[in-house]
């Protein structure tokens, strides 16, 4: 039984850290999306002004 | 009528400040270890003096001020506001002893700039600073980003029922978890996880650029601390320009934008509420204001004929703009370029972005995205009310972790803080102009100090007038604490002089 509890704790720890890693990926993707939108805007204005 | 604080109130405040100063002393052990490992014995002595001063103050406060009573809101506000001032005074000891400062005032300026994650500095000859001192600069910025009260709460206030009062008094009102001590620990867990991940990628990037692994490791940790805390400190005087690396610029950009997000948002996204990042008012507000400022910046650059390639445009323009918007202050241009090359429109774009700033309950400063969201939504609500039938009931809400309905009290509180920020930016700008600086430079640097950004157009140097240094210290402190604790401290000063004697609170 103790072994079962220990395995359960281990799984929940992996699940928790997996969630954290996914969170980091989502936040990074948000930054990339905002940067790409800004880059596109810069390109459009540059194209219009030249 | 105003009541004078009792002797017991003063003792309780002294006890709380003593704990905060002990926290500062404990943090000083990290640069002490770095100095020992680097065999910088003069620096070791500087930190030993600093630690001794902190521990002595704590011992005196603990033995003379301990009372069996819990902290009230009043005590919490005063411990937070005065605690930061005391922390500045004690933290400046090793800095001043390092010999890199013209005066103790300059050392205090850098300390307040570090704690408040501003990034302006008066330290001289930065390129030859010892490893221990450099570690102290970056560490206090990293620690200040989480909040020095959060540090004290994490380790030194366990079991105190009034802990939430000092936590909220530091400008952080959100509880990630029901218990405030666990909230403080969750904030640390997020920051430390990012420290490991972010420093690792920076280290790889620096080694890819040819830096030796040992030096690269220290630079990666310092760059991470400067960027994540939105402090903007870097180990070299050229800041990010020193590295000439697109990879390092992109990694730091990612770190400071993520660092400028609300800790409650991080916690939600990390613990399963993944879509929060798309719905959150602060992320939306940041995206919209970034794009508006990018639009202004692009027009400004177009008019000046600056940065013809799109990559340069992005690295020199967008990078500095977002660094300003997130109130970081990392820079890829010389400070004189803002005034000398960018032109008025681009400079205005960055100044406005700095004034708006980052998210509430984050490491950043400025008006904050949440307040911009509340202000915009309430304005929209007023417009809708004007064009709707008189009998209609119109309520507006913003989404931040959960839906928040806008009522008059919330809007009034938000406007009070916004006005306070505008006042400190304006007074700083006017003061600089009176001293003979160009208005655009004066307002740029004053906004940078008040919003805790750290970009400078060249005004902030050791040669600037002492009164401006003191005012900038005030701006950094008041801006970081979001005014309420500062108002309370001034109120206590008045109460001590003019207040009516009464019992304890």
XYZ file of C-alpha atoms in Angstrom, chain B residues 30-301:
272
model
C 24.683 35.475 -1.272
C 27.029 38.216 -2.613
C 29.242 37.516 0.400
C 29.657 33.896 -0.738
C 30.293 35.042 -4.345
C 32.967 37.454 -3.061
C 34.611 34.691 -0.983
C 34.647 32.286 -3.954
C 36.067 35.047 -6.189
C 38.663 35.927 -3.493
C 37.520 39.567 -3.452
C 38.487 40.201 0.166
C 37.692 43.927 0.217
C 34.176 43.136 -0.957
C 33.902 40.407 1.705
C 34.615 43.056 4.349
C 32.040 45.430 2.806
C 29.327 42.792 3.098
C 30.391 41.703 6.585
C 29.944 45.311 7.730
C 26.535 45.440 6.018
C 25.353 42.142 7.542
C 26.566 43.161 11.012
C 24.630 46.441 10.761
C 21.430 44.616 9.685
C 21.670 41.952 12.404
C 22.426 44.589 15.075
C 19.382 46.616 14.048
C 17.193 43.493 14.107
C 18.469 42.467 17.555
C 17.772 45.926 18.970
C 14.291 46.019 17.357
C 13.452 42.473 18.499
C 14.470 43.134 22.102
C 13.047 46.609 22.519
C 9.957 46.612 20.296
C 8.349 43.195 20.741
C 4.720 43.474 21.862
C 2.032 40.789 22.103
C -0.274 42.273 19.529
C -1.017 41.667 15.869
C -0.509 44.061 12.984
C -3.441 46.178 11.803
C -3.786 47.824 8.362
C -2.168 50.982 9.741
C 0.886 49.074 11.003
C 1.134 47.085 7.754
C 1.147 50.248 5.641
C 3.834 51.897 7.759
C 6.012 48.748 7.964
C 5.894 48.474 4.150
C 6.630 52.128 3.368
C 9.186 52.796 6.120
C 10.630 49.267 5.717
C 11.671 50.095 2.140
C 13.404 53.299 3.296
C 15.276 51.501 6.078
C 16.144 48.685 3.672
C 17.591 51.289 1.301
C 19.747 52.803 4.049
C 21.123 49.441 5.249
C 21.485 47.914 1.783
C 23.529 50.917 0.625
C 26.320 50.183 3.140
C 28.241 47.605 1.021
C 27.589 49.678 -2.100
C 29.047 52.826 -0.538
C 32.039 50.938 0.890
C 32.825 49.525 -2.584
C 34.261 52.911 -3.625
C 32.176 53.073 -6.803
C 29.940 55.884 -5.581
C 30.465 59.622 -5.325
C 28.388 59.849 -2.137
C 26.149 57.861 0.210
C 23.166 59.507 -1.509
C 24.295 57.974 -4.822
C 24.568 54.545 -3.167
C 21.044 54.980 -1.719
C 19.803 55.993 -5.204
C 21.120 52.737 -6.695
C 19.671 50.704 -3.838
C 16.208 52.193 -4.238
C 16.530 51.763 -7.996
C 17.376 48.082 -7.471
C 14.671 47.296 -4.895
C 12.008 49.034 -6.952
C 13.260 47.284 -10.134
C 13.856 50.638 -11.793
C 17.354 50.157 -13.211
C 18.635 53.744 -13.230
C 22.093 53.875 -11.696
C 24.749 56.324 -10.510
C 27.450 53.697 -9.912
C 30.735 54.689 -11.524
C 33.021 52.477 -13.614
C 30.490 49.651 -13.894
C 32.728 47.645 -16.229
C 35.242 47.103 -13.404
C 32.874 46.263 -10.561
C 33.725 43.204 -8.427
C 31.656 40.018 -8.890
C 30.302 40.265 -5.337
C 29.077 43.839 -5.809
C 27.590 42.974 -9.213
C 25.787 40.018 -7.639
C 24.372 42.358 -4.971
C 23.073 44.811 -7.610
C 21.251 42.097 -9.519
C 20.084 40.138 -6.520
C 18.456 43.124 -4.859
C 16.678 43.846 -8.122
C 15.495 40.210 -8.340
C 14.448 40.216 -4.678
C 12.805 43.631 -5.005
C 10.829 42.343 -7.987
C 9.069 39.801 -5.807
C 8.847 42.476 -3.094
C 11.114 42.697 -0.075
C 8.033 42.309 2.100
C 7.238 39.058 0.256
C 10.724 37.849 1.188
C 10.220 38.767 4.804
C 6.773 37.133 4.744
C 8.158 33.941 3.253
C 10.717 33.364 5.958
C 10.251 35.715 8.870
C 6.573 36.393 9.480
C 5.252 32.820 9.567
C 2.294 32.489 11.911
C 1.521 36.220 11.971
C -2.169 36.866 11.428
C -1.445 40.438 10.257
C 0.851 39.212 7.485
C -1.707 39.951 4.749
C -1.792 43.595 5.818
C 1.887 44.185 5.140
C 1.723 42.052 1.980
C -1.094 44.185 0.541
C 0.614 47.390 1.686
C 3.497 46.658 -0.687
C 1.214 47.172 -3.683
C 0.235 43.508 -4.068
C -3.378 42.836 -3.257
C -3.874 39.482 -4.871
C -3.824 36.224 -2.999
C -2.847 33.318 -5.249
C -3.768 30.931 -2.439
C -6.044 31.426 0.583
C -3.060 31.760 2.909
C -0.828 34.798 2.378
C 2.368 33.005 3.422
C 1.624 30.267 0.863
C 0.916 33.025 -1.694
C 4.359 34.505 -1.018
C 5.924 31.062 -1.428
C 4.012 30.465 -4.684
C 5.434 33.756 -6.019
C 8.904 32.492 -5.157
C 8.245 29.105 -6.754
C 7.275 30.795 -10.056
C 10.284 33.135 -9.972
C 12.791 30.423 -9.095
C 11.481 28.074 -11.804
C 11.873 30.810 -14.385
C 15.318 31.626 -12.941
C 16.515 28.105 -13.736
C 14.888 27.932 -17.195
C 15.729 31.496 -18.293
C 19.324 31.472 -17.029
C 19.937 28.124 -18.761
C 18.869 29.450 -22.170
C 20.831 32.671 -21.665
C 23.901 30.648 -20.678
C 23.620 28.587 -23.882
C 23.209 31.794 -25.904
C 26.246 33.434 -24.300
C 28.427 30.371 -24.836
C 27.186 30.200 -28.445
C 28.451 33.788 -28.753
C 31.878 32.744 -27.484
C 31.785 33.582 -23.772
C 33.669 31.291 -21.376
C 31.324 28.946 -19.398
C 32.162 30.364 -15.936
C 31.762 34.015 -16.890
C 28.822 33.107 -19.095
C 27.083 31.476 -16.128
C 27.388 34.598 -13.963
C 26.286 36.875 -16.819
C 23.313 34.630 -17.595
C 22.107 34.699 -13.971
C 22.574 38.478 -13.742
C 20.894 39.143 -17.081
C 17.994 36.931 -16.048
C 17.623 38.715 -12.710
C 17.715 42.119 -14.418
C 15.176 41.132 -17.076
C 12.756 39.008 -14.998
C 12.519 41.572 -12.234
C 11.966 44.221 -14.956
C 14.884 46.000 -13.285
C 17.012 46.266 -16.393
C 20.377 46.081 -14.651
C 23.148 44.434 -16.676
C 26.739 43.658 -15.690
C 28.231 45.948 -18.354
C 27.747 49.691 -18.838
C 26.610 49.164 -22.446
C 23.729 47.031 -21.139
C 22.463 44.636 -23.866
C 24.451 46.465 -26.536
C 27.577 44.856 -25.052
C 26.607 41.390 -26.297
C 25.725 42.313 -29.923
C 23.627 39.169 -29.959
C 20.210 38.732 -31.544
C 19.669 35.513 -29.549
C 20.376 37.163 -26.181
C 18.119 40.089 -27.069
C 15.240 37.788 -27.993
C 15.625 35.644 -24.858
C 15.744 38.701 -22.572
C 12.732 40.172 -24.421
C 10.775 37.002 -23.674
C 11.920 37.022 -20.042
C 10.972 40.616 -19.308
C 7.590 40.409 -21.021
C 6.730 37.238 -19.082
C 8.214 38.820 -15.938
C 5.871 41.762 -16.380
C 2.802 39.490 -16.231
C 0.740 39.281 -13.065
C 1.751 36.497 -10.644
C -1.922 35.516 -10.384
C -1.934 35.031 -14.160
C 1.189 32.848 -14.025
C -0.344 30.770 -11.264
C -3.637 30.329 -13.155
C -1.945 29.294 -16.408
C 0.471 26.966 -14.621
C -2.223 25.255 -12.609
C -4.608 24.369 -15.423
C -6.507 27.491 -16.459
C -4.611 27.755 -19.745
C -7.043 30.059 -21.574
C -6.680 32.749 -18.882
C -3.762 34.227 -20.830
C -6.069 35.055 -23.764
C -8.960 36.375 -21.666
C -7.012 38.384 -19.101
C -7.564 42.154 -19.308
C -3.907 42.900 -18.549
C -2.545 40.751 -21.394
C -5.095 42.249 -23.792
C -4.311 45.756 -22.580
C -0.558 45.107 -22.972
C -1.022 43.734 -26.511
C -3.174 46.689 -27.594
C -1.009 49.437 -26.055
C 2.160 47.752 -27.386
C 0.768 47.784 -30.912
C -0.404 51.417 -30.636
C 3.041 52.438 -29.344
C 4.710 50.356 -32.102
C 2.592 52.232 -34.626
C 3.773 55.589 -33.213
C 7.375 54.386 -33.061
C 7.278 53.194 -36.680
C 5.908 56.543 -37.857
C 8.634 58.327 -35.837
C 11.410 56.155 -37.242
